[in-house]
Amino acid sequence: MHPIKLPSVLAAFAALLLFSSSAIAAPPTSGIVSAHGRLRADHSHIVGEDGKPVSLAGVSFGWSQWEAARFYNAGVVNWLKQDWHASIVRAALGIDPAGYLGQPAENKARVTAVIDAAIAADLYVLIDWHDHHAHQHPELAVAFFQEMARRYGHKPNIIYEIYNEPMGDITWAQDIKPYAERVIAAIRASDPDNLIVVGTPTYSQDVDLATADPIKDPNLAYSLHFYAGTHKQSLRDKALVALNRGFALFVTEWGTCLADGAGGVDAPSVQEWMTFLREHQLSHCNWAVYDKHETASILAPTAASIGNWTDADLSPSGRFARELIRNWSADPAK
Ligand code: MG
């Protein structure tokens, strides 16, 4: 477990000053997207418009339909940029009866609020179809991503993530790949060039299986998810298989703890992972902007819905992830 630093009287005083200064952080005028432009998969690297590798660090919002719903706003996006130095955020459209299936307008509005705020803040944003069963209703994803591509496809900020985590009981060849090809075709009808990230078998771990039978598209990466308490070198070995074949990977979600969101913060394992991500110039988003009572949530229930969080509003995992993201350079040479 990562040691927890108790907030000092001084820190509490500073937080009070900060809190009184502004209700919502002001949106910055320029940033990471202005510097690197539309991202592109170039063999095993994600590069900017100048052809140089870009390695982003940021945070994923939690499922849009539950505890995380209150955080889907510009205040939080701006706070993640200003205070966490995030270069990317991930809007996780929850697809289940309580989410997009049952309340499509409400959940889509949350996600587009984050997308619009990310564009205004000059951040990259993943539009994440956060579903374990996406192949069972491909027509829904096709319609949603068609709309997103028409609305946002001209913006360099946008990255499409079309299947969060396929489960282990389906196959790449028969279930995931045919679904992905349908959704990709729908996106490409309106947006020929923005990066698309495809989920891989077994909760986006089997990048070796997906890249053995790759999808043909000019700008594609494969999802690699890890939870540091559960996944170690054997998963990095799978990643190396895909990278050595010349395919780009994107860590659209990772956690400090066990794969079920519990356990402690496994700091040594996170460090091994971050060394690996740095070495291979990979981008990553920490799970999650959430105040659910589990280790992976970055927030405590005291956290304000619009950002301006003090140390005491963060969970141990949140404090740990914040330090890591603040110290990450998008330029892999630094
Ligand atoms: Mg485009």
Coordinates of C-alpha atoms and ligand atoms in Angstrom, one line a residue:
M1 CA 0.0 0.0 0.0
H2 CA 1.3 3.4 -0.9
P3 CA 2.0 5.5 2.3
I4 CA -0.7 8.1 2.9
K5 CA 0.6 11.6 3.6
L6 CA -1.7 13.3 6.1
P7 CA -2.6 16.9 5.1
S8 CA -0.7 19.4 7.2
V9 CA -2.2 22.5 8.7
L10 CA -0.3 24.5 6.1
A11 CA -1.7 22.5 3.2
A12 CA -5.2 22.9 4.6
F13 CA -4.7 26.6 4.8
A14 CA -3.3 26.8 1.3
A15 CA -6.3 24.7 0.1
L16 CA -8.6 27.1 1.8
L17 CA -7.0 30.1 -0.1
L18 CA -7.2 28.2 -3.4
F19 CA -10.8 27.2 -2.8
S20 CA -11.8 30.8 -2.2
S21 CA -10.0 32.1 -5.3
S22 CA -12.4 30.7 -7.9
A23 CA -15.3 28.4 -8.2
I24 CA -14.3 26.9 -11.5
A25 CA -10.9 26.9 -13.0
A26 CA -10.5 29.1 -16.0
P27 CA -10.1 27.2 -19.3
P28 CA -6.6 27.5 -20.6
T29 CA -6.1 29.1 -24.0
S30 CA -3.5 26.8 -25.5
G31 CA -2.0 23.4 -24.8
I32 CA -1.1 19.9 -25.9
V33 CA -3.3 19.7 -28.9
S34 CA -2.1 23.0 -30.4
A35 CA 1.5 21.6 -29.9
H36 CA 1.0 18.2 -31.5
G37 CA -2.1 18.3 -33.7
R38 CA -4.1 15.3 -34.8
L39 CA -2.5 12.0 -33.6
R40 CA -1.5 9.2 -35.9
A41 CA -0.5 5.6 -35.5
D42 CA 2.9 5.2 -37.1
H43 CA 3.9 1.5 -36.8
S44 CA 4.3 1.0 -33.0
H45 CA 4.2 4.7 -32.1
I46 CA 1.5 7.4 -31.8
V47 CA 2.9 10.5 -33.3
G48 CA 1.9 14.1 -33.7
E49 CA 1.6 16.0 -37.0
D50 CA 5.4 16.6 -36.9
G51 CA 5.9 12.8 -37.0
K52 CA 7.4 12.7 -33.5
P53 CA 6.1 10.3 -30.8
V54 CA 3.7 11.7 -28.3
S55 CA 3.1 10.0 -24.9
L56 CA 0.0 11.4 -23.1
A57 CA -1.0 11.0 -19.4
G58 CA -4.4 11.6 -18.1
V59 CA -7.5 10.4 -16.4
S60 CA -10.6 8.5 -17.3
F61 CA -14.0 9.5 -16.0
G62 CA -16.0 6.7 -14.4
W63 CA -19.1 5.1 -15.9
S64 CA -21.3 7.9 -17.0
Q65 CA -24.5 6.6 -15.4
W66 CA -23.6 6.0 -11.8
E67 CA -21.5 7.8 -9.1
A68 CA -19.3 9.5 -11.7
A69 CA -22.2 11.3 -13.4
R70 CA -21.9 14.4 -11.3
F71 CA -18.3 15.0 -12.4
Y72 CA -19.0 15.2 -16.2
N73 CA -18.5 18.9 -16.6
A74 CA -16.1 21.6 -17.7
G75 CA -15.0 22.4 -14.2
V76 CA -13.5 18.9 -13.7
V77 CA -11.9 18.8 -17.2
N78 CA -10.3 22.2 -16.5
W79 CA -9.2 21.1 -13.0
L80 CA -7.6 17.9 -14.4
K81 CA -5.6 20.0 -16.9
Q82 CA -4.7 22.8 -14.4
D83 CA -4.0 20.8 -11.3
W84 CA -3.2 17.3 -12.6
H85 CA -1.4 18.5 -15.7
A86 CA -3.4 15.9 -17.7
S87 CA -3.0 16.0 -21.4
I88 CA -5.9 13.7 -22.1
V89 CA -9.3 12.8 -20.6
R90 CA -11.5 9.9 -21.3
A91 CA -15.3 10.2 -21.4
A92 CA -16.8 6.7 -20.6
L93 CA -20.3 6.4 -22.0
G94 CA -21.7 3.6 -19.9
I95 CA -23.8 1.2 -22.0
D96 CA -26.2 -0.8 -19.9
P97 CA -29.9 -0.5 -18.9
A98 CA -29.0 2.3 -16.4
G99 CA -26.8 4.0 -18.9
Y100 CA -27.0 4.8 -22.6
L101 CA -29.4 1.9 -23.3
G102 CA -32.0 3.2 -20.8
Q103 CA -31.2 6.9 -20.7
P104 CA -29.5 7.8 -24.0
A105 CA -30.0 11.6 -23.9
E106 CA -28.8 12.1 -20.3
N107 CA -25.7 9.9 -20.8
K108 CA -24.8 11.4 -24.2
A109 CA -25.1 14.9 -22.7
R110 CA -22.6 14.0 -20.0
V111 CA -20.1 12.7 -22.5
T112 CA -20.5 15.6 -24.9
A113 CA -20.1 18.1 -22.0
V114 CA -16.7 16.5 -21.3
I115 CA -15.8 16.4 -25.1
D116 CA -16.7 20.1 -25.6
A117 CA -14.8 21.1 -22.4
A118 CA -11.7 19.1 -23.6
I119 CA -11.8 20.8 -26.9
A120 CA -12.1 24.2 -25.2
A121 CA -9.2 23.3 -22.9
D122 CA -7.0 22.1 -25.8
L123 CA -6.8 18.5 -24.4
Y124 CA -7.1 15.2 -26.2
V125 CA -10.3 13.3 -25.4
L126 CA -11.2 9.6 -25.8
I127 CA -14.8 9.0 -26.7
D128 CA -15.2 5.6 -25.0
W129 CA -18.0 3.1 -25.7
H130 CA -17.8 1.7 -22.1
D131 CA -19.4 -1.6 -22.6
H132 CA -18.5 -5.3 -22.0
H133 CA -21.0 -6.5 -24.6
A134 CA -20.7 -4.1 -27.5
H135 CA -20.8 -6.8 -30.2
Q136 CA -24.3 -7.7 -29.1
H137 CA -25.8 -4.4 -30.3
P138 CA -23.4 -3.0 -33.0
E139 CA -26.2 -0.9 -34.6
L140 CA -26.2 1.3 -31.5
A141 CA -22.5 1.9 -31.6
V142 CA -22.6 2.5 -35.3
A143 CA -25.3 5.3 -34.9
F144 CA -23.5 6.9 -31.9
F145 CA -20.1 7.0 -33.6
Q146 CA -21.6 8.2 -36.9
E147 CA -23.0 11.2 -34.9
M148 CA -19.8 11.8 -33.1
A149 CA -17.7 11.6 -36.3
R150 CA -20.0 14.1 -38.0
R151 CA -20.0 16.4 -35.0
Y152 CA -16.3 16.2 -34.0
G153 CA -14.4 14.5 -36.7
H154 CA -12.7 17.7 -37.9
K155 CA -11.3 18.3 -34.4
P156 CA -7.7 17.1 -33.8
N157 CA -8.6 16.5 -30.1
I158 CA -10.8 13.5 -30.8
I159 CA -9.9 9.8 -30.4
Y160 CA -12.5 7.2 -30.8
E161 CA -12.5 4.2 -28.5
I162 CA -15.1 1.8 -29.8
Y163 CA -15.2 -1.1 -27.4
N164 CA -13.9 -0.7 -23.8
E165 CA -13.4 -4.2 -22.7
P166 CA -14.6 -7.3 -24.6
M167 CA -14.9 -10.1 -22.1
G168 CA -13.0 -13.4 -22.2
D169 CA -15.9 -15.5 -23.5
I170 CA -15.9 -14.1 -27.0
T171 CA -13.4 -14.3 -29.9
W172 CA -11.5 -11.7 -31.8
A173 CA -12.2 -13.3 -35.2
Q174 CA -16.0 -14.0 -34.8
D175 CA -17.2 -11.2 -32.4
I176 CA -14.8 -8.3 -31.8
K177 CA -13.2 -7.8 -35.2
P178 CA -16.5 -7.9 -37.2
Y179 CA -18.1 -5.4 -34.8
A180 CA -15.0 -3.1 -35.0
E181 CA -15.0 -3.2 -38.8
R182 CA -18.7 -2.0 -38.8
V183 CA -18.1 0.8 -36.4
I184 CA -14.9 1.9 -38.1
A185 CA -16.6 2.0 -41.5
A186 CA -19.3 4.3 -39.9
I187 CA -16.7 6.6 -38.4
R188 CA -14.6 6.7 -41.6
A189 CA -17.6 7.8 -43.7
S190 CA -17.4 11.2 -42.0
D191 CA -13.9 11.3 -40.5
P192 CA -11.2 9.7 -42.6
D193 CA -8.3 10.5 -40.3
N194 CA -8.7 10.7 -36.5
L195 CA -7.2 7.9 -34.4
I196 CA -9.4 5.0 -33.5
V197 CA -8.6 2.6 -30.6
V198 CA -10.0 -0.9 -30.7
G199 CA -10.6 -3.1 -27.6
T200 CA -8.9 -6.5 -27.5
P201 CA -10.0 -9.9 -26.1
T202 CA -10.1 -10.6 -22.4
Y203 CA -10.7 -7.1 -21.0
S204 CA -8.4 -5.4 -23.5
Q205 CA -5.4 -7.6 -22.6
D206 CA -4.9 -10.0 -25.5
V207 CA -3.2 -7.5 -27.9
D208 CA -1.1 -10.4 -29.1
L209 CA -4.3 -12.2 -30.4
A210 CA -5.7 -9.0 -32.0
T211 CA -2.5 -8.0 -33.8
A212 CA -2.1 -11.6 -35.2
D213 CA -5.2 -10.8 -37.3
P214 CA -5.2 -7.0 -37.6
I215 CA -7.9 -4.7 -38.9
K216 CA -7.1 -2.7 -42.0
D217 CA -7.4 1.0 -41.3
P218 CA -5.0 3.9 -41.8
N219 CA -5.1 5.2 -38.2
L220 CA -5.7 2.5 -35.7
A221 CA -4.3 1.5 -32.3
Y222 CA -5.2 -1.5 -30.0
S223 CA -6.3 -1.1 -26.4
L224 CA -4.1 -2.4 -23.6
H225 CA -5.6 -2.3 -20.1
F226 CA -3.8 -3.2 -16.9
Y227 CA -4.4 -3.1 -13.1
A228 CA -1.1 -3.0 -11.4
G229 CA -2.1 -5.3 -8.5
T230 CA -3.1 -8.1 -10.8
H231 CA -1.2 -7.7 -14.1
K232 CA 2.5 -7.9 -14.2
Q233 CA 5.3 -9.0 -16.6
S234 CA 3.2 -11.6 -18.5
L235 CA 0.9 -8.9 -19.7
R236 CA 3.8 -6.7 -20.7
D237 CA 5.1 -9.7 -22.7
K238 CA 1.8 -9.7 -24.7
A239 CA 2.3 -6.0 -25.3
L240 CA 5.8 -6.6 -26.6
V241 CA 4.5 -9.1 -29.1
A242 CA 2.1 -6.5 -30.6
L243 CA 4.7 -3.7 -30.5
N244 CA 7.4 -5.9 -32.1
R245 CA 4.9 -6.7 -34.9
G246 CA 4.7 -2.9 -35.5
F247 CA 1.3 -2.1 -34.1
A248 CA 0.4 0.8 -31.9
L249 CA -1.0 0.3 -28.4
F250 CA -2.9 2.8 -26.3
V251 CA -3.5 2.3 -22.5
T252 CA -6.9 3.8 -22.5
E253 CA -7.4 2.5 -18.9
W254 CA -5.2 1.4 -16.1
G255 CA -5.6 1.1 -12.3
T256 CA -3.2 1.3 -9.3
C257 CA -4.9 -1.7 -7.6
L258 CA -6.5 -5.1 -8.3
A259 CA -8.5 -5.7 -11.5
D260 CA -11.8 -5.6 -9.6
G261 CA -11.0 -2.1 -8.4
A262 CA -10.1 -3.2 -4.8
G263 CA -6.9 -4.1 -2.9
G264 CA -4.2 -1.5 -2.1
V265 CA -2.2 0.8 -4.3
D266 CA 0.5 -1.4 -5.7
A267 CA 3.2 1.3 -6.1
P268 CA 6.1 -1.0 -7.1
S269 CA 4.0 -2.6 -9.8
V270 CA 2.8 0.8 -11.1
Q271 CA 6.4 1.9 -11.2
E272 CA 7.3 -1.1 -13.4
W273 CA 4.4 -0.4 -15.7
M274 CA 5.3 3.3 -16.0
T275 CA 8.9 2.4 -16.8
F276 CA 7.5 0.2 -19.6
L277 CA 5.1 2.8 -20.9
R278 CA 7.9 5.4 -20.9
E279 CA 10.3 3.1 -22.7
H280 CA 7.7 2.4 -25.4
Q281 CA 6.3 5.9 -25.5
L282 CA 2.7 4.8 -24.7
S283 CA -0.2 7.0 -23.6
H284 CA -2.3 6.2 -20.6
C285 CA -5.5 7.2 -18.6
N286 CA -5.9 6.3 -15.0
W287 CA -9.3 4.8 -13.8
A288 CA -11.2 6.8 -12.6
V289 CA -12.9 10.1 -11.8
Y290 CA -15.2 8.5 -9.4
D291 CA -16.1 8.7 -5.7
K292 CA -17.4 5.1 -5.4
H293 CA -16.0 3.3 -2.3
E294 CA -13.3 1.3 -4.0
T295 CA -9.5 1.8 -4.3
A296 CA -9.4 2.7 -8.0
S297 CA -11.6 5.8 -7.5
I298 CA -9.5 9.0 -7.3
L299 CA -12.0 10.9 -5.2
A300 CA -13.6 10.8 -1.8
P301 CA -17.3 11.6 -1.4
T302 CA -16.4 15.1 -0.1
A303 CA -15.0 16.1 -3.5
A304 CA -16.8 18.9 -5.2
S305 CA -18.5 18.1 -8.5
I306 CA -16.7 20.9 -10.4
G307 CA -13.1 20.2 -9.4
N308 CA -11.0 22.5 -7.0
W309 CA -10.1 19.3 -5.0
T310 CA -7.9 19.5 -2.0
D311 CA -5.5 16.6 -1.0
A312 CA -8.2 15.5 1.5
D313 CA -10.7 15.2 -1.3
L314 CA -8.5 12.6 -3.1
S315 CA -8.3 8.9 -2.3
P316 CA -4.8 7.4 -1.7
S317 CA -5.0 6.1 -5.4
G318 CA -6.0 9.6 -6.5
R319 CA -3.0 11.3 -4.7
F320 CA -0.6 8.7 -6.1
A321 CA -2.0 9.0 -9.7
R322 CA -2.0 12.8 -9.5
E323 CA 1.8 12.9 -8.7
L324 CA 2.5 10.5 -11.5
I325 CA 0.5 12.4 -14.1
R326 CA 1.8 15.8 -13.0
N327 CA 5.4 14.5 -13.6
W328 CA 4.8 12.9 -17.0
S329 CA 6.2 14.6 -20.0
A330 CA 4.4 14.2 -23.4
D331 CA 7.7 14.4 -25.1
P332 CA 9.3 10.9 -24.6
A333 CA 12.8 12.4 -25.0
K334 CA 12.4 14.3 -21.7
Ligands
MG1 MG -10.7 14.0 -38.7

